[in-house]
Coordinates of C-alpha atoms in Angstrom, one line a residue:
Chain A
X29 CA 104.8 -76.1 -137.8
X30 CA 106.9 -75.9 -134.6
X31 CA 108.1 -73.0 -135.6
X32 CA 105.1 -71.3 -136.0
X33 CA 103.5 -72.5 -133.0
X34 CA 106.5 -71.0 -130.7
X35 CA 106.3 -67.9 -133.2
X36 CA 102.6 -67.5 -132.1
X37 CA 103.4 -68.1 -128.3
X38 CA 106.3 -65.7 -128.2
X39 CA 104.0 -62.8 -129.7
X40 CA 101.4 -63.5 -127.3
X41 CA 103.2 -63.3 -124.1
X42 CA 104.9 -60.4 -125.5
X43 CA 101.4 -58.9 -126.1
X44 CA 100.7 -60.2 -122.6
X45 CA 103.7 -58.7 -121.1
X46 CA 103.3 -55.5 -123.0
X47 CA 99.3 -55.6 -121.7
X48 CA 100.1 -56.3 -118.1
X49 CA 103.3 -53.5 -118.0
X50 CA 101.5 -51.1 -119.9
X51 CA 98.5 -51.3 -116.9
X52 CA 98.0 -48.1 -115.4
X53 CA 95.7 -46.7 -112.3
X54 CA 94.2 -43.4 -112.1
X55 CA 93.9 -41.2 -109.2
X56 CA 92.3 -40.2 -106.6
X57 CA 93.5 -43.2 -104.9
X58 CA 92.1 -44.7 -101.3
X59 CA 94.5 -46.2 -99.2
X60 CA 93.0 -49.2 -96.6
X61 CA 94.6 -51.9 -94.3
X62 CA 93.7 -55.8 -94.2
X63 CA 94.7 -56.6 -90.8
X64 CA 95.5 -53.2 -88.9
X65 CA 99.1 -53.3 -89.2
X66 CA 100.8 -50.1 -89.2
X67 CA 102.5 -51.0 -92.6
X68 CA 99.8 -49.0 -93.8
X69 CA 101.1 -45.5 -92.4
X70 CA 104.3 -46.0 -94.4
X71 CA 102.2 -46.6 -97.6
X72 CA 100.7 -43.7 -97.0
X73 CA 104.2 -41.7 -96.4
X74 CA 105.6 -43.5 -99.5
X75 CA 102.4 -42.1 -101.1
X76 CA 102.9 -38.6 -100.5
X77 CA 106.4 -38.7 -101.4
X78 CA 105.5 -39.8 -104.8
X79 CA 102.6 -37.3 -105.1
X80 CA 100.1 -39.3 -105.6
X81 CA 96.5 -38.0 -104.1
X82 CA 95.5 -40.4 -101.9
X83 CA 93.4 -40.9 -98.4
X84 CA 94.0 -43.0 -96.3
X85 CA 91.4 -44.6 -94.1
X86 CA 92.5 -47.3 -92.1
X87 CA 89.1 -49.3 -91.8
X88 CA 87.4 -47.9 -95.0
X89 CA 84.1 -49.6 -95.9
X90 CA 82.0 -49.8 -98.8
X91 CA 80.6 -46.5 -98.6
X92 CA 84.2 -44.6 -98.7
X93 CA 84.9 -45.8 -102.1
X94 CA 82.9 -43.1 -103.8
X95 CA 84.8 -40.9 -106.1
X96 CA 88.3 -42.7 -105.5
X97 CA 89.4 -44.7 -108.7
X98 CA 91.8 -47.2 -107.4
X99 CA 91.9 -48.6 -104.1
X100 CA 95.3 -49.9 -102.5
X101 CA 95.6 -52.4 -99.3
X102 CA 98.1 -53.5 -97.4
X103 CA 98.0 -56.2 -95.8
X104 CA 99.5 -58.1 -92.8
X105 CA 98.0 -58.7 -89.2
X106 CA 98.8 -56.7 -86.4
X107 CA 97.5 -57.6 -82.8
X108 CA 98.2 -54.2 -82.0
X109 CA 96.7 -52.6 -84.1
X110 CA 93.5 -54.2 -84.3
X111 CA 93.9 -53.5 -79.8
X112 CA 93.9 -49.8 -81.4
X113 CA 90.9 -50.5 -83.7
X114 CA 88.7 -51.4 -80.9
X115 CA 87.8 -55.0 -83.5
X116 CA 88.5 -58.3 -83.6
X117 CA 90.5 -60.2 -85.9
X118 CA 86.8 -62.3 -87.7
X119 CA 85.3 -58.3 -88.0
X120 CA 88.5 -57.2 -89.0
X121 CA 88.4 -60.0 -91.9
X122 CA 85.0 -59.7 -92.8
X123 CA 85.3 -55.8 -93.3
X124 CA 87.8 -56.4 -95.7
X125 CA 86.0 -59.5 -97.5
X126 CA 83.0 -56.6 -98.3
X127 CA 85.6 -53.6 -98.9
X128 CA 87.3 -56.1 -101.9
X129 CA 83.8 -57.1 -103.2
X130 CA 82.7 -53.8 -103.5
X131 CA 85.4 -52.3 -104.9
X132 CA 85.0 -55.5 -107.5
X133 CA 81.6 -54.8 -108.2
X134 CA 82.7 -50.6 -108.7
X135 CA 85.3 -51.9 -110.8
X136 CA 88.0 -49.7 -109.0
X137 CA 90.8 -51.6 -109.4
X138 CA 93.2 -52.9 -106.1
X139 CA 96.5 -52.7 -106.0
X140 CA 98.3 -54.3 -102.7
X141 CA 101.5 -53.2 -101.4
X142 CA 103.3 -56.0 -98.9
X143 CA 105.8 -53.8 -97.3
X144 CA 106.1 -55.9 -93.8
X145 CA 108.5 -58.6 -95.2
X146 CA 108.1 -61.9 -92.9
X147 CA 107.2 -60.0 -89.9
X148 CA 103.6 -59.9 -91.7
X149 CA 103.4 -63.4 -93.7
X150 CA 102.0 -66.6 -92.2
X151 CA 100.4 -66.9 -88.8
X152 CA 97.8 -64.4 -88.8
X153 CA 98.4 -62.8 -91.3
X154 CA 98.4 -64.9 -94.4
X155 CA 94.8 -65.1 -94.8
X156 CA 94.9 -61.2 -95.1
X157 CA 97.4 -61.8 -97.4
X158 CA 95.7 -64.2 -99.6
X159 CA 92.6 -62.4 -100.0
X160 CA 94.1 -58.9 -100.9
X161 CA 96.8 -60.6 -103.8
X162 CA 94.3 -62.5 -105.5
X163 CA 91.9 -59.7 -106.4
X164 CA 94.5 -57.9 -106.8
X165 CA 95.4 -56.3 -110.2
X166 CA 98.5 -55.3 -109.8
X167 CA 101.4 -56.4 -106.7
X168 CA 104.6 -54.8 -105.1
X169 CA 106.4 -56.8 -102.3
X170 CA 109.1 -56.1 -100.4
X171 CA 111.1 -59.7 -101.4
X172 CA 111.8 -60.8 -97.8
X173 CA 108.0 -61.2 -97.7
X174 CA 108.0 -63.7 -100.3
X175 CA 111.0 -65.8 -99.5
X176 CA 108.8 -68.9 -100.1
X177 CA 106.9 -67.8 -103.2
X178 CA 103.8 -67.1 -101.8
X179 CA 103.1 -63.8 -103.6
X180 CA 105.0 -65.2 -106.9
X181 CA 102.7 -68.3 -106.8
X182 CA 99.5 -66.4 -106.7
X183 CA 100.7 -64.1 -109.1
X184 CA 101.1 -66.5 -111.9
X185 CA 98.1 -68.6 -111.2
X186 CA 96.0 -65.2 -111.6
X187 CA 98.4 -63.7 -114.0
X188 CA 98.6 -60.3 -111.7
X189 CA 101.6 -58.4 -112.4
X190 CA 104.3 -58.6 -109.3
X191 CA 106.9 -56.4 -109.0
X192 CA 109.6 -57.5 -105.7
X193 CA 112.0 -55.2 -104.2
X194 CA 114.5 -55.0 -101.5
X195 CA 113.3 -52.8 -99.2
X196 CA 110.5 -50.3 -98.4
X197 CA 111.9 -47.5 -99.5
X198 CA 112.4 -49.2 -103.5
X199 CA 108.4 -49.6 -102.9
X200 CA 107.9 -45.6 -104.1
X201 CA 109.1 -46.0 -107.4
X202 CA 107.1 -49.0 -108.5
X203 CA 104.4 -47.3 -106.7
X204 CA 104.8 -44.2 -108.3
X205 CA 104.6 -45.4 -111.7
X206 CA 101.6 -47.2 -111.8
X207 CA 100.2 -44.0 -111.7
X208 CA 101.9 -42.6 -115.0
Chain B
X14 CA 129.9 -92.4 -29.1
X15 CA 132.1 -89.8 -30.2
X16 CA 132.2 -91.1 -33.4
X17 CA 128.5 -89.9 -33.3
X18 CA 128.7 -86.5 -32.4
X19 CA 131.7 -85.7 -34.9
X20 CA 129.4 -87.0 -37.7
X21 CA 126.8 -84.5 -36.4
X22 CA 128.9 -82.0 -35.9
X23 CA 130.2 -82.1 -39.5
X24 CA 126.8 -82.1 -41.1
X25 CA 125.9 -79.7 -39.0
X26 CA 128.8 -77.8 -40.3
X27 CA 128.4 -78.7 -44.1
X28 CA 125.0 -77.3 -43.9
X29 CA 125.5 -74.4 -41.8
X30 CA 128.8 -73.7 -44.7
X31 CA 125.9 -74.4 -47.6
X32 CA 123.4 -72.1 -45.8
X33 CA 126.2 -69.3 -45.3
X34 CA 127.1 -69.3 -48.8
X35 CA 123.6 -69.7 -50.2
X36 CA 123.0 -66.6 -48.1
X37 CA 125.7 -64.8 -49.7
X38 CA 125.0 -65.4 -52.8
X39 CA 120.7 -64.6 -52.3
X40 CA 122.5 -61.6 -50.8
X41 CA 124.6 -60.7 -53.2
X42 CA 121.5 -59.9 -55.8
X43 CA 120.2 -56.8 -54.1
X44 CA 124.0 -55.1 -55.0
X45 CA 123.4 -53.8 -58.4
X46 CA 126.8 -54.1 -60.4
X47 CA 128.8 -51.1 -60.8
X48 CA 128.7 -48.9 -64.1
X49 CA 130.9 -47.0 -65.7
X50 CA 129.5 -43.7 -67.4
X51 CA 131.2 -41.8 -70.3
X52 CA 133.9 -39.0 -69.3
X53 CA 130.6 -36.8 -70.7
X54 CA 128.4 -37.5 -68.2
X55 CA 127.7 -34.3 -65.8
X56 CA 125.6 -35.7 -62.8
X57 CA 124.1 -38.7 -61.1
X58 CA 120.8 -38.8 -59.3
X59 CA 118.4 -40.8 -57.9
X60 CA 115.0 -41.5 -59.4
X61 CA 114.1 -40.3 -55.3
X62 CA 115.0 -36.9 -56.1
X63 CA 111.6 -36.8 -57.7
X64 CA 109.8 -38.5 -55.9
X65 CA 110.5 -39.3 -52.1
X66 CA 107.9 -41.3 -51.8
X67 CA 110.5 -44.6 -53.0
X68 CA 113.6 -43.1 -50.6
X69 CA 115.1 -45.8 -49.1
X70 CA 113.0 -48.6 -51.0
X71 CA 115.0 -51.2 -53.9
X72 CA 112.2 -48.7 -55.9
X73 CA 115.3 -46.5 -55.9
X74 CA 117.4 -46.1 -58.8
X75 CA 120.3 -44.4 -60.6
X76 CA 119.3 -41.2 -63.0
X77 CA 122.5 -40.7 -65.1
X78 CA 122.1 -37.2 -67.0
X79 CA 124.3 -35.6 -69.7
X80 CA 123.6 -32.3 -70.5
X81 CA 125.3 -30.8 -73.3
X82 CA 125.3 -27.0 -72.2
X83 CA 123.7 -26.3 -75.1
X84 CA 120.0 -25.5 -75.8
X85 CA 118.1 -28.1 -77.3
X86 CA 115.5 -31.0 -76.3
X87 CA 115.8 -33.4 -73.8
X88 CA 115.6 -37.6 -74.0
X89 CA 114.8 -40.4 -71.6
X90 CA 116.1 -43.7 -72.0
X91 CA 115.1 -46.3 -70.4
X92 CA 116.8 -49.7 -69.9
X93 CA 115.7 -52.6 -67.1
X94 CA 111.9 -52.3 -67.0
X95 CA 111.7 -55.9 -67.3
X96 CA 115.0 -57.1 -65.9
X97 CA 114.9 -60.8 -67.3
X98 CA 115.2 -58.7 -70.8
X99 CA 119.7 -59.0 -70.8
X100 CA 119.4 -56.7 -73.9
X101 CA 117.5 -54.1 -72.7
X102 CA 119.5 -53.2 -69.8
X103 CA 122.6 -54.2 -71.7
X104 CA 121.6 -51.3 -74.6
X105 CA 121.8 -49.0 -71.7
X106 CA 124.6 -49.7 -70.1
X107 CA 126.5 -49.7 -73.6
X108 CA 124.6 -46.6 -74.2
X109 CA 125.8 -45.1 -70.9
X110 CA 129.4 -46.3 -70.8
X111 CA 130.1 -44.5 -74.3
X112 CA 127.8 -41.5 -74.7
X113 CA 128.5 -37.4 -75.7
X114 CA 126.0 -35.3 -76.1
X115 CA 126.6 -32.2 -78.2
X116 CA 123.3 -31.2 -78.1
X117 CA 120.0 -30.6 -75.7
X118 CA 120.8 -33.4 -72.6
X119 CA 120.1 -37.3 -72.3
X120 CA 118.9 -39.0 -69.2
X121 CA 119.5 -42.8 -68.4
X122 CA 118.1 -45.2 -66.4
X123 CA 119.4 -48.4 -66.6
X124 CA 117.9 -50.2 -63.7
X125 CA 113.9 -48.8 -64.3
X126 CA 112.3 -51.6 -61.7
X127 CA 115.4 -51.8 -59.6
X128 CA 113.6 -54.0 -57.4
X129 CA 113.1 -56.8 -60.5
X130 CA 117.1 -57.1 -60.3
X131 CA 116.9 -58.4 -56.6
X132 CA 115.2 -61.6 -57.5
X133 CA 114.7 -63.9 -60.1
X134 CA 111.7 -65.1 -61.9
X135 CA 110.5 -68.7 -60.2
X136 CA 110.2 -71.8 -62.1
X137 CA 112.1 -70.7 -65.4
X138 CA 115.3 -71.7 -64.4
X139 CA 117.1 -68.9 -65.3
X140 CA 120.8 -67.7 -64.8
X141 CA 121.0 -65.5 -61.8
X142 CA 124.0 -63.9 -64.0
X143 CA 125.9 -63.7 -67.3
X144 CA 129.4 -62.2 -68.1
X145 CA 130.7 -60.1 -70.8
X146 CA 134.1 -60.3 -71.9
X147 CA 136.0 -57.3 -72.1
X148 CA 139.4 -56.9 -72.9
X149 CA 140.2 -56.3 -69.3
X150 CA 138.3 -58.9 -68.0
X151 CA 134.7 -60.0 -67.6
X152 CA 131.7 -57.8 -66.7
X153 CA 129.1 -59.5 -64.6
X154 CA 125.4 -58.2 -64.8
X155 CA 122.4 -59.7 -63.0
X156 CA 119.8 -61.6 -64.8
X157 CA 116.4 -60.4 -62.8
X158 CA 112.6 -60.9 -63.4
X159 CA 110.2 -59.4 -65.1
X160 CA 108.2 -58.0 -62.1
X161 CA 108.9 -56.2 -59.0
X162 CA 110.5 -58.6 -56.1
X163 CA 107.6 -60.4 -53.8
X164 CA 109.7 -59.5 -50.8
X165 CA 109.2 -55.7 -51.7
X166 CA 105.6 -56.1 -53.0
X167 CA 103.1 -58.5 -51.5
X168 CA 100.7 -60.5 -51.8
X169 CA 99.6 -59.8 -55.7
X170 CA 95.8 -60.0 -55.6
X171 CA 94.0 -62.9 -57.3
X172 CA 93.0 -59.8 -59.8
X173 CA 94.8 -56.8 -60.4
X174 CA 92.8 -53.5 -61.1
X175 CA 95.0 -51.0 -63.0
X176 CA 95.0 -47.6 -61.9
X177 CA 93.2 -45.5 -62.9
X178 CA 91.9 -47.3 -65.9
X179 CA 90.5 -49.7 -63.9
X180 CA 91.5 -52.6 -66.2
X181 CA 91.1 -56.2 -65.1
X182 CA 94.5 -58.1 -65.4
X183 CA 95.9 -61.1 -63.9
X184 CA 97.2 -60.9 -60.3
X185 CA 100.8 -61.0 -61.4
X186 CA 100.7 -57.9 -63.1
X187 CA 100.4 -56.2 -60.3
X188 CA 104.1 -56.2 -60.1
X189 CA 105.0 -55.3 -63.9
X190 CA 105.8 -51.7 -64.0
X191 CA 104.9 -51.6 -67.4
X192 CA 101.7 -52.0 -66.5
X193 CA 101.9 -49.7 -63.6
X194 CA 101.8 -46.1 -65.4
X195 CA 100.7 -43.7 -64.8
X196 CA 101.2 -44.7 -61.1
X197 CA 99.9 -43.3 -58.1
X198 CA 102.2 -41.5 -54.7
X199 CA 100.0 -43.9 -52.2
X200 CA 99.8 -47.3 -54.5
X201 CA 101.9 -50.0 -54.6
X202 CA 105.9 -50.0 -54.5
X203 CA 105.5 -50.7 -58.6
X204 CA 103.0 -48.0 -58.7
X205 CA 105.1 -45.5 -56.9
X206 CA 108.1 -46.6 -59.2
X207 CA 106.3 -45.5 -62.0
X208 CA 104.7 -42.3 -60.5
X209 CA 108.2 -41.2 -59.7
X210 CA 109.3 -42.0 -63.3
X211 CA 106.2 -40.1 -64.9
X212 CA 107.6 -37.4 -62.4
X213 CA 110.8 -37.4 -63.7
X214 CA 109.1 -37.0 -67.2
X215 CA 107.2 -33.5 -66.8
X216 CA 110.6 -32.1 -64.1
X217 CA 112.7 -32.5 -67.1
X218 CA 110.7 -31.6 -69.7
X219 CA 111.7 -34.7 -71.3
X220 CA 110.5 -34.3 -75.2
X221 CA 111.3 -38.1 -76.3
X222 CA 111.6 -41.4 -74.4
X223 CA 112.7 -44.6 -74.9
X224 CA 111.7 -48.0 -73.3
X225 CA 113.6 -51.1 -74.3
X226 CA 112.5 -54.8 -74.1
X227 CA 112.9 -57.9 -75.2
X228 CA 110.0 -60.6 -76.2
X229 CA 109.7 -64.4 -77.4
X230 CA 110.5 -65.2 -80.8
X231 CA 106.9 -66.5 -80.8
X232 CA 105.3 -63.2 -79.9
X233 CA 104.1 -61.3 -82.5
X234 CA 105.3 -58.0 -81.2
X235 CA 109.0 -58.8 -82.1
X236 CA 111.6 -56.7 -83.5
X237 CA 109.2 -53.6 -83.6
X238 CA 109.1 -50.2 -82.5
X239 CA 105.4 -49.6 -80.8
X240 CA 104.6 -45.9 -81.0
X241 CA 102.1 -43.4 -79.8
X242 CA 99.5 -42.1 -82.3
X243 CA 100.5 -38.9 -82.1
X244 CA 103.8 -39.0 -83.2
X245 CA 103.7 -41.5 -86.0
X246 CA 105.8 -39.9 -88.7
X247 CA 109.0 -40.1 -86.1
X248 CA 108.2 -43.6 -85.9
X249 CA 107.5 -44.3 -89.6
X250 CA 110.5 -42.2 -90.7
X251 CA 112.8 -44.1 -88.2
X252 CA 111.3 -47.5 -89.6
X253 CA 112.5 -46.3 -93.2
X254 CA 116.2 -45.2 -91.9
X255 CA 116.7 -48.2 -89.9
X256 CA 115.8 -49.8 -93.4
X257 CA 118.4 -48.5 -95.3
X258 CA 120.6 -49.3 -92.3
X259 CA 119.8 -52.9 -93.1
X260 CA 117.4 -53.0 -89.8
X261 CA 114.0 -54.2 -90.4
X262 CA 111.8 -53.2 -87.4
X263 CA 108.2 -53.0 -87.7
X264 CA 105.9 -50.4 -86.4
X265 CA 103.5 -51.0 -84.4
X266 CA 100.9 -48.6 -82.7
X267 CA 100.0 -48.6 -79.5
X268 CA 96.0 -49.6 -78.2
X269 CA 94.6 -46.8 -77.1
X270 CA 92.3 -49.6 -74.7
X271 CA 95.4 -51.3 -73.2
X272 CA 96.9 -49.5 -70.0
X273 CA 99.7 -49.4 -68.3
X274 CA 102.2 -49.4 -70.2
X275 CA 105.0 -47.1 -71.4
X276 CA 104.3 -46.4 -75.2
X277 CA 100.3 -45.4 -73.9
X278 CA 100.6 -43.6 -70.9
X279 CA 103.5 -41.7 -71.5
X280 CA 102.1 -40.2 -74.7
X281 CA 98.7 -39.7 -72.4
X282 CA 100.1 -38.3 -69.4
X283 CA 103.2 -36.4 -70.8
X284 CA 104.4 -34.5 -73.1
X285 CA 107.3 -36.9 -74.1
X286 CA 107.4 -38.7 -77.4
X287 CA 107.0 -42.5 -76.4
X288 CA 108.8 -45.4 -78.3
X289 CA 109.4 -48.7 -77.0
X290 CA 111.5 -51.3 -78.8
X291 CA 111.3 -55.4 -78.6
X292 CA 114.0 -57.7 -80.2
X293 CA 113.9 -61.4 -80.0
X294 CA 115.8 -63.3 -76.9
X295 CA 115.1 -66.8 -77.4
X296 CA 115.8 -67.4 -73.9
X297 CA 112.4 -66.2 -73.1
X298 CA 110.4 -67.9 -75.1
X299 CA 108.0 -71.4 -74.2
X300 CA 109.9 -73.6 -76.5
X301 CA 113.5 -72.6 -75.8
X302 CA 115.3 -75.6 -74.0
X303 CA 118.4 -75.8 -71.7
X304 CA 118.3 -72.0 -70.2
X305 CA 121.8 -71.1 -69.8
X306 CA 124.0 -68.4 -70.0
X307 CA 124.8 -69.4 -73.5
X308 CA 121.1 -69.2 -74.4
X309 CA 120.9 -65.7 -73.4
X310 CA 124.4 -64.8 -74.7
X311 CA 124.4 -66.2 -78.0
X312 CA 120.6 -66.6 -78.5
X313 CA 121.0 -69.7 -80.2
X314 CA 118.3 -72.7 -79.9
X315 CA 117.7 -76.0 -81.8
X316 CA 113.8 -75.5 -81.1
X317 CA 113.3 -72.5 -82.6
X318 CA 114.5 -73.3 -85.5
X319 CA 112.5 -76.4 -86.2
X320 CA 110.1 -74.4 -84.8
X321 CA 110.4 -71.9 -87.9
X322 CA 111.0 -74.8 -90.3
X323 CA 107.7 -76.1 -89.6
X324 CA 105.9 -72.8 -90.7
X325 CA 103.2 -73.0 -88.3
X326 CA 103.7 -69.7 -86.6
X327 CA 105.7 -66.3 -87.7
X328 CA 108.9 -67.0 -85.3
X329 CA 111.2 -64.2 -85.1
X330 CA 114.7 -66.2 -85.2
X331 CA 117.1 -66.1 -87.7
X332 CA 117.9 -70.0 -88.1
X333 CA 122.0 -70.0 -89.0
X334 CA 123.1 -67.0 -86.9
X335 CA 120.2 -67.2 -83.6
X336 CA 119.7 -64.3 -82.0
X337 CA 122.9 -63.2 -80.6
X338 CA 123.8 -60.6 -77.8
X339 CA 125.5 -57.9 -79.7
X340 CA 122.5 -58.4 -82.6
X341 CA 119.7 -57.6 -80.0
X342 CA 121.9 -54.5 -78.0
X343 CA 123.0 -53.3 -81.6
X344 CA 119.0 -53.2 -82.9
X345 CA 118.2 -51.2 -79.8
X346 CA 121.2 -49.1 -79.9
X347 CA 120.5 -48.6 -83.5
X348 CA 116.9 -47.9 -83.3
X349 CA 117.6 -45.0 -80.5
X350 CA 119.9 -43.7 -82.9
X351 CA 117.2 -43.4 -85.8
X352 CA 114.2 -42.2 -83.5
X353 CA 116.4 -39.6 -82.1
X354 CA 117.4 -38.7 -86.1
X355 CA 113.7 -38.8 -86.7
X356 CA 112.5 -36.9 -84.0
X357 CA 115.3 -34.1 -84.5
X358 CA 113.4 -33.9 -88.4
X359 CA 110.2 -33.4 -87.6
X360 CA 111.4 -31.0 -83.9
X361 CA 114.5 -28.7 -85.5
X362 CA 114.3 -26.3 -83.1
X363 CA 114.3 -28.7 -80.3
X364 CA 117.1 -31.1 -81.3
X365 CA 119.2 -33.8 -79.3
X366 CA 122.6 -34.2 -80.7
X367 CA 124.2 -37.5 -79.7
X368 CA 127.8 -38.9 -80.5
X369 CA 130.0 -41.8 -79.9
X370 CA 127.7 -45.2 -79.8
X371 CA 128.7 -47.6 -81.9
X372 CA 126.5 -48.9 -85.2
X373 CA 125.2 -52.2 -85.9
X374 CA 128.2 -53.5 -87.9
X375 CA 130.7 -52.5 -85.4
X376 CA 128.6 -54.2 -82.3
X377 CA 128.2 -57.3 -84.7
X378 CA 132.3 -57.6 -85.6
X379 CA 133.5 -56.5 -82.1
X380 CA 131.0 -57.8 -79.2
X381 CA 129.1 -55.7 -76.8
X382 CA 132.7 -56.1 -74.5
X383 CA 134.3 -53.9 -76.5
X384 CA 131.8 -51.3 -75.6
X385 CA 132.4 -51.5 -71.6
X386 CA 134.5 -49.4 -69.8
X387 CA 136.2 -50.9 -66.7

């Protein structure tokens, strides 16, 4: 009976595994920030390196989802960059809260990219954080950023794929092939 | 009797002896330390000799420019705008004492607000001075203040009015000449600094500069490199080579709303390439403790690391090792290195070639003495 039980288990978390690796993300993709950091421009960069045909609009709102098929935030506060936005930190948060519901209710899928290691967790920038991984269907993080687990938590309580590297530049590749 | 007038005369004495050297020593902050350029360097200037309006004023600086001879683009760095910041001006000197240019030409200024050296910033208790050991000897250098002396700039009105933005900010400010540009030839002694700089800027045709700073481990701008909008792909392609360099600096963009300072008006008034740089120096920060030499030297602080233990607030401070001297000079040295590499990518036919500064590793293992002349 044991036996069987841990048979049955082991072929559904490889199924599981084999489901959640096997997700992929179509293009055209939209590129957005939660929090104005400038992490964002390097997504973007890291974006074109790997081909992929994105946009990126730095405040995007419900309205610029049409026609893009996955949507991908980055998030991490920046108090400079939301000086350059002209916005406040509460607009800057709610804009994001509608951006993620909408692209929920679309059913474009988000994929979040945490590319600012500790220089964008806690303080400020956590909530971004928070809100962006969990309706999140897929995860890359640089590892510095989740040196106490916070992205690994919330990806197995929600079961969303994570994939941690070194540094930004490893971000392409994982990047690159959720779009294959 | 006469027992009375020998103990007046020697307190007289004692304090006229206390006064004397007290004087000396006040006096002694408004003689900048010498420097030592590389064998490279092919003339010195003032930062007068563009604008004569700050002639004869602790305004005036040193310009140190090495021009390779050969065609190419020209850079600005500047070190010293905020001269409580040890690692700025300490990036320069390094920078200054050991560079060759083999391409386009490089212009220093080590001491941007002279005037800040000449004083010290009240009620902080910092050093007036920290040492360097080098292996023939120690090199002194001047701990100053973030703003332009009182005694060359006053009173600071109850609110300061930025020119010409018109934007309200606190009195004090009046005096922080990175809050000063673009500047103006009839302002203020800070605003005249900074006209002369911006001066300097469009005579030289200067195509990339530099201003280095250091913050609070609690400020959120730490251990970035703020950029102008219009050249962020230098700035994001710098970000990724510092990267692989084992540097992680963020980027940050500069407000387009906030005036003043370097990283905005430079990119609004010129046609240079701004950047400006922050490490971390706990020995500016609101819970640092003892302020010593030590503190600002080895950058090393109890508080900030329980501070960081806590996890209330993103601290920039690496608990086992602090934030050390040769860390913070290396990052900026390092970061020059990349922007200038990044730059030289994107403007090929404009390049700046630069040779001989030491990398991050080296600074770490050998100590910012190492990299003195004297």
């Amino acid at each position: 009976m044991k036996a069987r039980i841990s048979t049955i288990v082991t072929i559904l978390i490889f199924f599981f595994t084999v489901s959640v690796q096997a997700q992929t993300f179509e293009q055209p993709v939209l590129i957005s920030s939660a929090g104005q950091s400038a992490d964002v421009k390097l997504v973007k960069m890291l974006a074109q390196r790997q081909g992929l045909d994105a946009t990126t609009i730095l405040m995007a709102k419900p309205a610029d989802l049409t026609g893009f098929k996955t949507l991908i935030i980055v998030p991490g506060f920046s108090s400079k960059g939301l000086g350059a936005a002209g916005i406040s930190q509460q607009e800057e948060m709610e804009r994001v809260q509608t951006l993620i519901k909408s692209a929920n209710d679309l059913k474009i899928p988000i994929v979040m990219l945490h590319i600012g290691g500790n220089a964008r967790r806690k303080g400020q920038s956590d909530a971004f954080n928070q809100i962006v991984a969990e309706n999140s269907k897929a995860m890359v993080v640089v590892r510095q950023g989740d040196e106490d687990g916070f992205f690994t938590g919330i990806s197995k309580a929600k079961n969303i794929p994570l994939t941690l590297v070194d540094k930004i530049a490893e971000t392409a590749t994982p990047l690159g092939n959720l779009f294959k | 009797m006469i027992r009375n007038h020998l103990s007046t005369i020697i307190i007289f004495l004692v304090t006229a002896a206390a006064g004397v050297i007290a004087a000396i020593s006040f006096g002694k902050m408004h003689h900048p330390e010498e420097l030592y350029p590389s064998t490279f360097l092919t003339k010195k200037g003032m930062l007068s000799d563009y604008f004569d309006g700050i002639k004869g004023t602790n305004g005036d600086t040193e310009v140190y420019l090495f021009d390779s001879g050969v065609e190419g683009g020209t850079a600005l760095l500047g070190g010293g705008t905020h001269a409580n910041e040890a690692a700025s001006f300490l990036a320069s000197v390094v920078i200054l004492e050991n560079l060759k240019v083999t391409q386009g030409r490089v212009i220093i200024i080590p001491r941007m607000n002279n005037s800040a050296f000449t004083c010290s910033d009240p009620m902080e208790g910092f050093p007036e001075y920290f040492g360097i050991p080098t292996d023939n000897g120690t090199r002194t250098f001047r701990l100053g203040s973030r703003v332009t002396n009182p005694l060359d700039q006053w009173p600071d009105p109850l609110v300061f009015a930025q020119y010409p933005s018109n934007q309200q900010l606190s009195g004090f400010e009046t005096r922080n000449l990175n809050r000063a540009y673009p500047g103006r030839p009839d302002g203020n002694l800070t605003e005249k600094v900074a006209y002369a700089i911006i001066q300097l800027i469009d005579k030289e045709n200067v195509n990339i500069a530099f201003d280095l700073h250091e913050s609070s481990p609690e400020v959120p701008i730490v251990n970035v490199i703020v950029y102008h909008e219009k050249y962020e792909d230098i700035a994001m392609g710098a970000v990724l080579g510092l990267e692989m360099a084992g540097l992680q600096f963020s980027p940050e963009t500069s407000p387009k709303n906030f005036h003043g300072l370097s990283h905005r008006e430079w990119g609004d008034f010129t046609n240079a390439v701004p950047f400006l740089m922050e490490t971390s120096n706990p020995s500016m920060g609101r819970l640092r403790g003892k302020t010593d030499v030590d503190l600002v030297l080895r950058g090393y602080c109890d508080n900030y690391k329980k501070a960081k233990e806590t996890g209330a607030l993103r601290i920039a401070y690496r608990e086992d090792t602090g934030e050390p001297i040769e860390h913070r000079v290396g990052r900026h040295i390092m970061g020059f290195k990349e922007l200038i590499n990044s730059y030289n990518y994107y403007y090929p036919e404009n390049q700046i070639v630069i040779e001989n500064l030491p990398d991050y590793d080296l600074m770490m293992e050998n100590g910012v003495g190492k990299y003195l002349n004297n």
